[in-house]
Every structure is written in structure tokens, then in C-alpha cells.
Short mmCIF file of C-alpha atoms in Angstrom, two decimals:
data_model
loop_
_atom_site.label_atom_id
_atom_site.label_comp_id
_atom_site.label_asym_id
_atom_site.label_seq_id
_atom_site.Cartn_x
_atom_site.Cartn_y
_atom_site.Cartn_z
CA MET P 1 -198.36 -27.99 13.75
CA PHE P 2 -195.75 -30.71 14.09
CA GLY P 3 -192.62 -28.87 13.07
CA SER P 4 -190.02 -30.28 10.72
CA GLY P 5 -189.42 -34.00 10.60
CA SER P 6 -192.89 -35.03 11.71
CA SER P 7 -194.26 -36.33 8.44
CA THR P 8 -196.92 -38.95 8.80
CA GLY P 9 -195.49 -40.99 5.98
CA HIS P 10 -198.71 -40.84 3.90
CA ASP P 11 -199.94 -38.57 1.13
CA ASN P 12 -202.83 -36.21 1.72
CA SER P 13 -205.48 -38.18 -0.19
CA GLY P 14 -208.26 -39.55 2.00
CA VAL P 15 -206.71 -38.46 5.26
CA SER P 16 -208.65 -37.49 8.39
CA PRO P 17 -207.60 -35.55 11.49
CA VAL P 18 -207.10 -37.68 14.61
CA ARG P 19 -206.70 -36.20 18.04
CA PHE P 20 -204.30 -38.02 20.41
CA VAL P 21 -204.52 -37.16 24.10
CA TRP P 22 -202.20 -38.04 26.99
CA PRO P 23 -204.15 -37.19 30.20
CA TYR P 24 -201.58 -38.31 32.78
CA GLY P 25 -199.27 -35.29 32.98
CA GLY P 26 -195.54 -34.98 32.40
CA GLY P 27 -192.91 -32.41 31.53
CA GLU P 28 -192.30 -33.29 27.86
CA VAL P 29 -194.71 -35.52 25.97
CA SER P 30 -194.44 -36.79 22.38
CA ILE P 31 -195.95 -39.50 20.24
CA PHE P 32 -194.67 -41.71 17.45
CA GLY P 33 -195.90 -44.79 15.62
CA THR P 34 -196.47 -46.48 12.30
CA PHE P 35 -197.57 -43.13 10.88
CA THR P 36 -194.05 -41.75 11.50
CA ARG P 37 -192.38 -45.03 10.43
CA TRP P 38 -191.44 -45.42 14.15
CA THR P 39 -188.70 -42.82 13.70
CA ASP P 40 -189.80 -39.20 14.21
CA LEU P 41 -191.32 -37.95 17.44
CA ILE P 42 -194.35 -35.64 17.23
CA PRO P 43 -194.41 -33.23 20.20
CA MET P 44 -197.69 -32.83 22.09
CA SER P 45 -198.89 -29.62 23.75
CA PRO P 46 -200.77 -28.99 27.02
CA MET P 47 -204.47 -28.30 26.56
CA GLU P 48 -205.67 -24.83 27.48
CA GLY P 49 -206.95 -24.87 31.05
CA CYS P 50 -205.66 -28.45 31.58
CA PRO P 51 -201.86 -28.26 31.95
CA ASN P 52 -201.61 -31.97 32.79
CA VAL P 53 -203.41 -33.06 29.62
CA TYR P 54 -201.36 -33.14 26.39
CA GLN P 55 -202.78 -33.38 22.88
CA VAL P 56 -201.86 -33.30 19.21
CA VAL P 57 -203.83 -33.72 15.98
CA VAL P 58 -202.38 -35.94 13.25
CA SER P 59 -203.73 -36.54 9.75
CA LEU P 60 -204.07 -40.29 9.12
CA VAL P 61 -205.27 -42.48 6.28
CA PRO P 62 -207.90 -45.17 6.98
CA GLY P 63 -206.61 -48.41 8.42
CA LEU P 64 -204.86 -49.80 11.50
CA HIS P 65 -202.25 -47.61 13.21
CA GLN P 66 -199.99 -48.39 16.17
CA PHE P 67 -198.38 -45.79 18.43
CA LYS P 68 -196.67 -45.10 21.74
CA PHE P 69 -196.23 -42.04 23.93
CA TYR P 70 -192.83 -40.73 24.99
CA VAL P 71 -193.18 -39.10 28.42
CA ASP P 72 -190.16 -37.55 30.14
CA GLY P 73 -187.76 -39.98 28.52
CA GLN P 74 -189.90 -43.13 29.02
CA TRP P 75 -192.05 -45.04 26.55
CA ARG P 76 -195.65 -45.34 27.75
CA VAL P 77 -198.99 -46.68 26.55
CA ASP P 78 -202.46 -45.50 27.52
CA GLU P 79 -204.10 -48.41 29.32
CA GLN P 80 -207.56 -46.96 28.62
CA LEU P 81 -207.11 -47.60 24.87
CA SER P 82 -206.61 -50.78 22.88
CA PHE P 83 -203.09 -52.16 23.03
CA VAL P 84 -201.23 -55.14 21.64
CA SER P 85 -197.73 -56.57 21.81
CA GLY P 86 -195.69 -55.53 18.78
CA PRO P 87 -192.09 -55.10 17.59
CA TYR P 88 -191.74 -52.16 20.02
CA GLY P 89 -193.23 -53.96 23.02
CA LEU P 90 -196.72 -52.92 24.11
CA VAL P 91 -198.26 -50.40 21.71
CA ASN P 92 -201.62 -48.65 21.50
CA THR P 93 -203.75 -49.21 18.42
CA VAL P 94 -206.36 -47.18 16.55
CA VAL P 95 -208.52 -48.25 13.61
CA LEU P 96 -209.71 -45.52 11.23
CA THR P 97 -212.59 -46.49 8.92
CA LYS P 98 -213.10 -45.11 5.44
CA ASP P 99 -216.78 -44.14 5.50
CA PRO P 100 -217.88 -42.12 7.36
CA PRO P 101 -214.66 -40.35 8.40
CA GLN P 102 -213.85 -40.95 12.07
CA ILE P 103 -211.42 -39.69 14.62
CA ILE P 104 -209.90 -42.10 17.09
CA ASP P 105 -209.09 -40.30 20.31
CA SER P 106 -207.71 -41.11 23.72
CA GLU P 107 -210.91 -39.98 25.42
CA THR P 108 -210.31 -37.71 28.40
CA PRO P 109 -212.19 -35.18 30.56
CA GLY P 110 -211.71 -31.50 29.86
CA ARG P 111 -211.45 -31.74 26.08
CA SER P 112 -211.14 -28.49 24.18
CA ASN P 113 -213.86 -27.52 21.72
CA MET P 114 -211.86 -28.03 18.51
CA GLU P 115 -213.64 -28.45 15.16
CA LEU P 116 -213.31 -32.20 14.91
CA ASP P 117 -215.71 -35.02 14.13
CA ASP P 118 -217.28 -37.27 16.74
CA VAL P 119 -215.03 -39.51 18.76
CA SER P 120 -215.02 -43.31 18.54
CA VAL P 121 -212.92 -45.33 20.94
CA CYS P 122 -211.79 -48.80 19.83
CA PRO P 123 -212.65 -51.69 22.13
CA GLU P 124 -209.75 -53.06 24.14
CA VAL P 125 -207.75 -55.61 22.17
CA ILE P 126 -205.12 -57.78 23.86
CA GLN P 127 -203.13 -60.21 21.84
CA GLY P 128 -203.94 -63.59 23.42
CA MET P 129 -201.58 -66.40 24.24
CA SER P 130 -202.04 -69.87 22.91
CA ALA P 131 -201.66 -72.84 25.23
CA ALA P 132 -198.59 -73.79 23.17
CA ASP P 133 -196.95 -70.41 23.82
CA VAL P 134 -197.45 -70.82 27.55
CA GLU P 135 -196.12 -74.38 27.62
CA VAL P 136 -193.08 -73.51 25.47
CA SER P 137 -192.17 -70.63 27.76
CA ARG P 138 -192.66 -72.68 30.92
CA HIS P 139 -190.67 -75.61 29.51
CA ARG P 140 -187.68 -73.41 28.64
CA ILE P 141 -187.67 -71.71 32.03
CA SER P 142 -188.03 -75.05 33.81
CA ALA P 143 -185.18 -76.53 31.75
CA PHE P 144 -182.94 -73.59 32.66
CA LEU P 145 -183.71 -73.86 36.37
CA SER P 146 -183.18 -77.63 36.34
CA SER P 147 -179.77 -77.36 34.66
CA HIS P 148 -178.34 -74.61 36.89
CA THR P 149 -177.44 -74.91 40.55
CA ALA P 150 -177.64 -72.84 43.72
CA TYR P 151 -173.89 -72.36 43.47
CA GLU P 152 -174.59 -69.70 40.84
CA LEU P 153 -176.47 -67.65 43.43
CA LEU P 154 -173.38 -67.19 45.60
CA PRO P 155 -171.98 -63.65 45.36
CA GLU P 156 -168.28 -63.05 44.76
CA SER P 157 -168.08 -61.33 48.13
CA GLY P 158 -170.39 -60.49 50.97
CA LYS P 159 -171.48 -61.56 54.41
CA VAL P 160 -174.18 -63.78 55.85
CA ILE P 161 -175.34 -63.19 59.41
CA ALA P 162 -176.41 -66.01 61.71
CA LEU P 163 -177.69 -65.76 65.29
CA ASP P 164 -176.94 -68.08 68.20
CA VAL P 165 -180.07 -69.52 69.80
CA THR P 166 -178.83 -68.47 73.25
CA LEU P 167 -178.93 -64.83 72.22
CA PRO P 168 -181.60 -62.74 74.00
CA VAL P 169 -184.52 -61.86 71.77
CA LYS P 170 -183.92 -58.18 72.50
CA ARG P 171 -180.37 -58.34 71.16
CA ALA P 172 -181.49 -60.27 68.10
CA PHE P 173 -184.13 -57.60 67.50
CA HIS P 174 -181.42 -54.91 67.47
CA ILE P 175 -179.09 -56.91 65.22
CA LEU P 176 -181.70 -57.35 62.51
CA TYR P 177 -182.45 -53.63 62.60
CA GLU P 178 -178.79 -52.54 62.65
CA GLN P 179 -177.88 -54.86 59.78
CA GLY P 180 -180.98 -53.96 57.77
CA ILE P 181 -182.02 -57.59 57.29
CA PRO P 182 -185.48 -59.13 57.84
CA THR P 183 -184.33 -62.67 58.65
CA ALA P 184 -181.34 -64.65 59.92
CA PRO P 185 -180.53 -68.38 60.34
CA LEU P 186 -180.24 -69.74 63.88
CA TRP P 187 -177.16 -71.66 65.07
CA ASP P 188 -177.20 -74.17 67.93
CA PHE P 189 -173.61 -74.72 69.10
CA CYS P 190 -174.51 -77.74 71.25
CA LYS P 191 -176.00 -79.55 68.26
CA GLY P 192 -173.46 -78.18 65.79
CA GLN P 193 -176.29 -77.40 63.42
CA PHE P 194 -178.41 -74.63 62.02
CA VAL P 195 -181.79 -75.25 63.57
CA GLY P 196 -184.12 -72.59 62.23
CA VAL P 197 -184.64 -69.03 61.13
CA LEU P 198 -185.57 -65.90 63.06
CA ALA P 199 -187.74 -63.59 60.97
CA ALA P 200 -189.58 -60.31 61.35
CA LEU P 201 -192.78 -62.31 61.81
CA ASP P 202 -191.35 -63.64 65.09
CA PHE P 203 -191.16 -60.11 66.47
CA ILE P 204 -194.68 -59.37 65.31
CA LEU P 205 -195.92 -62.45 67.15
CA ILE P 206 -193.91 -61.53 70.26
CA LEU P 207 -195.41 -58.04 70.40
CA ARG P 208 -198.93 -59.36 69.86
CA GLU P 209 -198.51 -62.17 72.38
CA LEU P 210 -197.31 -59.83 75.12
CA GLY P 211 -200.12 -57.42 74.29
CA THR P 212 -202.68 -60.23 74.51
CA HIS P 213 -201.68 -60.92 78.09
CA GLY P 214 -202.16 -57.28 79.01
CA SER P 215 -198.50 -56.64 79.79
CA ASN P 216 -196.74 -53.47 78.83
CA LEU P 217 -193.72 -54.33 76.69
CA THR P 218 -190.49 -53.67 78.58
CA GLU P 219 -186.83 -54.30 77.95
CA GLU P 220 -186.74 -56.71 80.88
CA GLU P 221 -189.38 -58.96 79.33
CA LEU P 222 -187.42 -59.20 76.11
CA GLU P 223 -184.15 -59.66 78.00
CA THR P 224 -185.40 -62.76 79.82
CA HIS P 225 -186.38 -64.52 76.60
CA THR P 226 -183.65 -66.21 74.59
CA ILE P 227 -184.29 -67.09 70.98
CA SER P 228 -184.51 -70.79 71.87
CA ALA P 229 -187.01 -70.06 74.66
CA TRP P 230 -189.17 -68.05 72.28
CA LYS P 231 -189.07 -70.73 69.60
CA GLU P 232 -190.08 -73.41 72.10
CA GLY P 233 -192.89 -71.22 73.39
CA LYS P 234 -194.00 -70.53 69.85
CA MET P 235 -194.19 -74.26 69.12
CA HIS P 236 -196.35 -74.77 72.20
CA LEU P 237 -198.61 -71.97 71.05
CA SER P 238 -198.88 -73.67 67.67
CA ARG P 239 -199.68 -76.97 69.46
CA GLN P 240 -196.87 -78.77 67.72
CA ILE P 241 -196.73 -81.42 70.45
CA ASP P 242 -195.68 -85.05 70.08
CA GLY P 243 -197.26 -88.03 71.83
CA SER P 244 -195.25 -87.55 75.03
CA GLY P 245 -196.44 -83.99 75.43
CA ARG P 246 -193.14 -82.45 74.40
CA ALA P 247 -192.83 -79.80 71.73
CA TYR P 248 -191.04 -80.92 68.62
CA SER P 249 -189.20 -78.68 66.20
CA LYS P 250 -189.70 -78.52 62.48
CA HIS P 251 -186.69 -79.44 60.39
CA LEU P 252 -184.80 -76.50 58.93
CA ILE P 253 -185.59 -76.06 55.24
CA HIS P 254 -182.22 -75.74 53.52
CA ALA P 255 -180.41 -76.60 50.29
CA GLY P 256 -176.94 -77.48 49.13
CA PRO P 257 -174.79 -75.54 46.64
CA TYR P 258 -175.30 -78.22 43.97
CA ASP P 259 -179.07 -78.43 44.28
CA SER P 260 -180.84 -77.15 41.18
CA LEU P 261 -182.37 -73.71 41.11
CA LYS P 262 -185.71 -75.37 40.45
CA ASP P 263 -185.40 -77.41 43.65
CA VAL P 264 -184.53 -74.28 45.65
CA ALA P 265 -187.47 -72.34 44.20
CA SER P 266 -189.81 -75.28 44.88
CA LYS P 267 -188.73 -75.44 48.53
CA ILE P 268 -189.47 -71.74 48.97
CA LEU P 269 -192.90 -72.03 47.33
CA GLN P 270 -193.96 -75.27 49.00
CA ASN P 271 -193.02 -74.08 52.49
CA SER P 272 -194.21 -70.45 52.06
CA ILE P 273 -190.86 -69.04 53.20
CA SER P 274 -188.83 -66.11 51.91
CA THR P 275 -185.31 -67.56 52.03
CA VAL P 276 -183.52 -70.92 52.04
CA PRO P 277 -180.06 -71.21 53.66
CA ILE P 278 -177.45 -72.73 51.34
CA LEU P 279 -175.38 -75.03 53.56
CA HIS P 280 -172.31 -77.15 52.89
CA SER P 281 -170.53 -79.55 55.23
CA SER P 282 -167.35 -81.52 54.59
CA ALA P 283 -168.24 -83.95 57.41
CA GLN P 284 -170.01 -87.18 56.50
CA ASP P 285 -172.64 -86.66 59.19
CA GLY P 286 -173.30 -83.12 57.99
CA SER P 287 -172.24 -81.57 61.29
CA PHE P 288 -170.89 -78.04 61.60
CA PRO P 289 -171.99 -76.98 58.12
CA GLN P 290 -170.87 -73.79 56.44
CA LEU P 291 -173.50 -71.13 55.75
CA LEU P 292 -172.76 -70.00 52.21
CA HIS P 293 -175.76 -67.88 51.27
CA LEU P 294 -179.43 -67.14 51.87
CA ALA P 295 -181.18 -68.00 48.60
CA SER P 296 -184.32 -66.11 47.64
CA LEU P 297 -186.72 -66.04 44.72
CA SER P 298 -185.32 -62.61 43.86
CA GLY P 299 -181.85 -64.04 43.25
CA ILE P 300 -183.24 -66.92 41.18
CA LEU P 301 -185.35 -64.50 39.13
CA LYS P 302 -182.25 -62.40 38.48
CA CYS P 303 -180.57 -65.50 37.00
CA ILE P 304 -183.58 -66.08 34.72
CA CYS P 305 -183.60 -62.46 33.53
CA ARG P 306 -179.85 -62.48 32.92
CA TYR P 307 -179.95 -65.75 30.99
CA PHE P 308 -182.84 -64.80 28.72
CA ARG P 309 -181.97 -61.10 28.42
CA HIS P 310 -180.89 -61.37 24.79
CA SER P 311 -183.32 -64.11 23.81
CA ALA P 312 -186.57 -62.88 25.34
CA GLY P 313 -188.28 -63.73 22.03
CA SER P 314 -187.93 -67.41 22.89
CA LEU P 315 -190.34 -66.86 25.79
CA PRO P 316 -193.63 -65.62 24.24
CA ILE P 317 -195.31 -65.00 27.60
CA LEU P 318 -192.74 -62.38 28.64
CA GLN P 319 -194.18 -59.80 26.26
CA GLN P 320 -197.73 -60.16 27.55
CA PRO P 321 -199.21 -57.38 29.73
CA ILE P 322 -199.78 -58.56 33.27
CA CYS P 323 -203.48 -57.71 33.05
CA SER P 324 -203.90 -60.49 30.48
CA ILE P 325 -202.21 -63.11 32.68
CA PRO P 326 -203.66 -64.95 35.69
CA LEU P 327 -201.06 -63.41 37.94
CA GLY P 328 -201.11 -61.67 41.32
CA THR P 329 -203.93 -60.51 43.57
CA TRP P 330 -206.28 -57.84 42.25
CA VAL P 331 -208.75 -55.52 43.96
CA PRO P 332 -212.20 -57.06 43.40
CA LYS P 333 -214.48 -55.16 41.09
CA ILE P 334 -217.82 -53.95 42.41
CA GLY P 335 -220.30 -56.81 42.38
CA GLU P 336 -217.66 -59.41 41.58
CA PRO P 337 -218.59 -62.60 43.49
CA ASN P 338 -216.34 -65.01 45.38
CA ARG P 339 -213.38 -62.71 45.57
CA ARG P 340 -211.31 -62.33 48.71
CA PRO P 341 -211.16 -58.73 50.02
CA PHE P 342 -207.93 -56.89 49.21
CA ALA P 343 -206.15 -55.78 52.40
CA MET P 344 -205.49 -52.03 52.57
CA LEU P 345 -205.30 -49.55 55.46
CA LYS P 346 -205.40 -45.80 55.99
CA PRO P 347 -202.31 -44.08 57.48
CA ASN P 348 -204.19 -43.25 60.70
CA ALA P 349 -204.98 -46.92 61.40
CA SER P 350 -203.24 -48.33 64.46
CA LEU P 351 -200.05 -50.35 64.27
CA GLY P 352 -201.86 -53.09 66.17
CA ALA P 353 -204.45 -53.29 63.40
CA ALA P 354 -201.70 -53.54 60.78
CA LEU P 355 -199.88 -56.33 62.64
CA SER P 356 -203.12 -58.27 63.12
CA LEU P 357 -203.91 -57.97 59.42
CA LEU P 358 -200.42 -59.13 58.43
CA VAL P 359 -200.86 -62.27 60.52
CA GLN P 360 -204.54 -63.04 59.94
CA ALA P 361 -204.54 -62.35 56.19
CA ASN P 362 -201.18 -64.14 55.86
CA VAL P 363 -199.69 -61.35 53.75
CA SER P 364 -196.21 -59.86 53.88
CA SER P 365 -197.23 -56.24 53.28
CA ILE P 366 -200.21 -53.90 53.35
CA PRO P 367 -200.71 -50.91 51.02
CA ILE P 368 -201.34 -47.66 52.88
CA VAL P 369 -203.84 -45.57 50.92
CA ASN P 370 -205.81 -42.33 51.17
CA ASP P 371 -209.60 -41.97 50.98
CA ASN P 372 -209.46 -42.48 47.19
CA ASP P 373 -207.42 -45.70 47.57
CA SER P 374 -204.40 -43.95 46.05
CA LEU P 375 -201.11 -45.40 47.21
CA LEU P 376 -199.27 -43.46 49.91
CA ASP P 377 -196.90 -46.01 51.38
CA VAL P 378 -196.64 -49.67 52.30
CA TYR P 379 -196.21 -51.37 55.66
CA SER P 380 -194.29 -54.66 55.51
CA ARG P 381 -193.47 -57.30 58.08
CA SER P 382 -189.82 -56.22 58.04
CA ASP P 383 -190.83 -52.69 59.12
CA ILE P 384 -191.40 -54.05 62.62
CA THR P 385 -187.62 -54.00 63.20
CA ALA P 386 -187.74 -50.19 63.12
CA LEU P 387 -189.14 -50.40 66.66
CA ALA P 388 -185.62 -51.35 67.78
CA LYS P 389 -184.49 -47.80 67.00
CA ASP P 390 -183.98 -45.89 70.24
CA LYS P 391 -185.74 -48.79 72.03
CA ALA P 392 -189.10 -47.61 70.74
CA TYR P 393 -190.65 -51.01 71.49
CA ALA P 394 -190.42 -50.23 75.23
CA GLN P 395 -192.22 -46.91 74.89
CA ILE P 396 -195.19 -47.54 72.62
CA HIS P 397 -198.58 -49.26 72.76
CA LEU P 398 -199.55 -51.01 69.56
CA ASP P 399 -203.12 -49.71 69.59
CA GLU P 400 -202.09 -46.12 70.34
CA ILE P 401 -199.49 -45.55 67.60
CA SER P 402 -200.62 -45.08 63.98
CA ILE P 403 -199.02 -46.68 60.95
CA HIS P 404 -197.90 -43.22 59.87
CA GLN P 405 -196.08 -42.71 63.18
CA ALA P 406 -194.61 -46.23 63.10
CA LEU P 407 -193.15 -45.64 59.64
CA GLN P 408 -191.64 -42.37 60.84
CA LEU P 409 -189.63 -44.32 63.41
CA GLY P 410 -187.70 -45.93 60.59
CA GLN P 411 -186.75 -42.63 58.97
CA ASP P 412 -183.32 -41.08 59.42
CA ALA P 413 -183.21 -38.30 61.97
CA ASN P 414 -181.92 -35.87 59.33
CA SER P 415 -184.55 -36.66 56.72
CA SER P 416 -188.06 -35.33 56.68
CA TYR P 417 -190.81 -37.93 56.53
CA GLY P 418 -192.55 -38.31 53.24
CA PHE P 419 -194.44 -41.01 51.43
CA PHE P 420 -192.56 -42.77 48.61
CA ASN P 421 -189.34 -42.13 50.55
CA GLY P 422 -186.47 -44.08 48.99
CA GLN P 423 -187.42 -47.33 47.29
CA ARG P 424 -190.21 -48.40 49.65
CA CYS P 425 -193.06 -48.34 47.16
CA GLN P 426 -192.26 -50.41 44.09
CA MET P 427 -195.04 -49.98 41.53
CA CYS P 428 -196.09 -51.11 38.10
CA LEU P 429 -199.01 -50.58 35.70
CA ARG P 430 -201.50 -53.19 34.51
CA THR P 431 -200.15 -52.65 30.98
CA ASP P 432 -196.55 -53.41 31.92
CA SER P 433 -195.21 -56.57 30.33
CA LEU P 434 -194.35 -59.63 32.41
CA HIS P 435 -190.73 -59.15 31.38
CA LYS P 436 -190.68 -55.62 32.80
CA VAL P 437 -192.26 -56.80 36.05
CA MET P 438 -189.70 -59.61 36.35
CA GLU P 439 -186.81 -57.20 35.83
CA ARG P 440 -188.07 -54.99 38.68
CA LEU P 441 -188.70 -57.90 41.02
CA ALA P 442 -185.17 -59.18 40.37
CA ASN P 443 -183.73 -56.13 42.13
CA PRO P 444 -182.35 -56.89 45.62
CA GLY P 445 -184.82 -56.24 48.41
CA VAL P 446 -187.89 -56.08 46.15
CA ARG P 447 -190.43 -58.78 47.04
CA ARG P 448 -193.57 -57.36 45.47
CA LEU P 449 -194.89 -54.71 43.06
CA LEU P 450 -198.07 -52.78 43.73
CA ILE P 451 -200.21 -52.41 40.62
CA VAL P 452 -201.47 -48.84 40.43
CA GLU P 453 -203.60 -46.82 38.04
CA ALA P 454 -201.61 -44.40 35.91
CA GLY P 455 -201.89 -40.84 37.14
CA SER P 456 -204.03 -41.39 40.25
CA LYS P 457 -201.84 -44.20 41.71
CA ARG P 458 -205.03 -45.91 42.84
CA VAL P 459 -204.14 -49.41 43.99
CA GLU P 460 -205.40 -52.10 41.62
CA GLY P 461 -203.53 -55.13 42.92
CA VAL P 462 -200.20 -56.63 43.91
CA ILE P 463 -197.76 -59.07 42.31
CA SER P 464 -195.26 -60.91 44.50
CA LEU P 465 -192.20 -62.96 43.67
CA SER P 466 -194.05 -66.12 44.60
CA ASP P 467 -196.90 -65.16 42.23
CA VAL P 468 -194.45 -64.91 39.32
CA PHE P 469 -192.76 -68.23 40.08
CA LYS P 470 -196.04 -70.07 40.56
CA PHE P 471 -197.12 -68.83 37.14
CA LEU P 472 -193.79 -69.56 35.43
CA LEU P 473 -193.61 -73.06 36.90
CA GLY P 474 -197.31 -73.81 36.48
CA VAL P 475 -197.78 -74.32 40.23
CA ALA P 476 -201.33 -73.97 41.52
#
């Protein structure tokens, strides 16, 4: 049944047949585990009438067995079965009792009628973390961040774009789109200082504000507003007024190249911002500073992953599955009390509804799902800059264009629209380890991972960069 080289590593006395099932599809599926001494792969075959369900029967002796699936070149575990953290990362477990003989099976619909005993599925077992393990891991990460500086975030080469506050909002809109960036620092030549940041959220607020007043959005309206005029108007809208009735500006959140990585991360978390400009001035009064870099949690996380890459064992929490950690935002279970609704939209929802949800729910992205809540795409704040393409902002009405149509505006003219285009939807499974999630979030441009159910891609939650850092630093 298994071919050569698939010995279970046990003799034939007291063995029982165990059916293993992988119900999530794939091209080539195999299994290996303690019963193959973690060396030989046992190929699995599609079930008759269920080409996406793979199975194999292995003879095992009573006792505890660990195993993993090998699907199209990637190691996987079945999140519906018990799993623990072992020498090979997350592994599934089965327990076979001596009397009466049992078969431990990955239970799945559409099972074939083979002559096997009744099925018994082990209860889910997750190796817990002690408070000491958590504190040790947090202490080591905190010590690393405290002893390394923002200077280490600076790339060997690259460019940083800043915008003058006298620039028309329309032109700034185009620059962000053309450069493929969601945010840019603002420079005030008269003051000789960086005075703020222009972000995608500003354009969302501009579009909504103009729509609130019943005006059709035109190029002329954007042309008459400079960045400084918009920022001042925004402060009035936010009622940030001093005692004399004048609007006052918030101080720019920034850091120096010799500030610790922990200080930079803390500034981002405490102020709920995505980037911190790294500035340096040779003048005593700090005038005319140099813009060295835009620091982000992604860059800091990359430093953590690089530093601990070969010593991950010193951080016990990294091997834990994310479902066992108080991390991220999860879709509430039916009947679960006191849980905030999880924001999701259908592709035919209006762009206006999406923008309102981004602002009101204070989230940076919204999963776009079908009727079964399976992930199709994601709409993020930064996607608003796509309206600069071909001056689309002057031709659309927010409540008349769907999210699906809005996302199409950002596609290349030569490429057909399709969900999961490029790297838009970054996903993970609830069984993925924290270390694996951190490695993915450390990639440039990735700010969040959507937690999906294996196979169906049904959205189960989301983990952001800020979620990871709040957990690692023990920030409430």
C-alpha cells in the first residue's frame, strides 16, 4: 500500500489500522511522523468520488503518535485535530489505546466505506505556555529592542519622498499614487521644519467631507486646496482650537537615528500611527533637519526576526500557534457575548460604505467576502489613491461605485481583474506559529494577515503589526 521505504518502524504485533485523511485538496499529498522515524514520506491517494480528499491507512501500535502532512512541497497540520509544538514545529497527534482497538482518523465528509473500526477523534490539545515562558520571551525581545537603534533601520540605498505644504492636494494625491506610497512627511519651508504627515486617510476624509456637503468632486475643488489649507481645515473639523479661537497643530511624531528601536515602536503604538520619520539635524536648534527614513513596525519586526533567526528556541512563545495566544481580532462565535462585530463587506457594497467603515470602525482594512464569508479580496485605506488613476476621483460618486469596481481601478490596463491578484491578500491559518506570522509580517508592505479557514478561506480574524508588538511588549 505504501510502496518501498514506508515502514512504520514497528513490528506487526498488536498493531491496528489507522486511516489518515487530508480533506483540503492539493496536487501531491504525503504524511510522515514518529511512525516513520520522521524520515520516510507515505504517499496519500485521492478518495473515490472525492478528488480533493486524500487518505492512507497505516498500521500503528498503541500509544501516542505525532505526524504532519506534506502538501505540494509545504508542511501542513490539520487544525481540526489535536496538535502540539514539537521538534518539527506544530505537529498533529493521535492516541491509540490498547483495548478495544481503535482507529484515530482525521474525520471528514464523504468517507469511503472501508472495513475499518469505529472512529474516535482525540480532543484538541495545545501545549500551554507558562507565565515564565512568556516573561522570558518578552524580556529578551525588549532587551534587544532597547540595545539597538533606529540607525539600523536605514537602508543602504533608497529614497524618501516628502511633500511641501504649499502643494495642491490634487498634486499630492497623484504623487502618492504614482510613487506607490500610502504616506509622506510634510515640509514647511518657511519654518524650516517637517510639520506633519499626509496619509491615505486624509484623502478618505476629503472625499467624505466634500460628499457630505453635497458637492460633486471636481478637479477644481482639489486644485484650490493646498495641503496646509486642508490640514488647517481638518484641525477645525476636529475642534482642536486653543483659547484664542485659533487652530493649533499637533507636534510631528518623529525620532532620531540613535533612538532605540523600543522607543520608535512605542511611539508608533502610543500614537496609533503607521510610520515615524527618522530625522537628523546638525544645527543646535534642530532646524532644517535631514529626513533619513520612515520607520515602521514592519522594519523593526524584520530586525527581530533576523536577530533571533538562529536562536528561536530562546523565545518559547514563538513556537506557539496563534490560536492559543491572545493576539489579533477574531470573528465572534455565535452567542459569544461582549464581542465587537468584525467588519467585513461584500464586493457589491458601495465604496462610500467602505470608506465610512474604515473611518468609523477605526480600522486600516476591510476583508471583502462572499456569501459564505470566504475571503475574496481586501480593501485598505491606501487603495483610495487608486482614484488618482486617470483622474477617476472627478468622475465617480462614492455611493454609486462598488468596492469591486473601485479595486479594478487600481489594476493595470493589461491585466485582467481577479481576486488575490498579486500580494494583496496576505493570509495565515489559526495553527500557524507566531514565528511564521512574524516572518510574513516582516515583509515590506505587509501590515496585516487575515486568518482564514483552511480550504474554504472563510475569514476567522485578522492580525496586524500593532497586535504583534502589543503582545511582544506586553502593552495593553
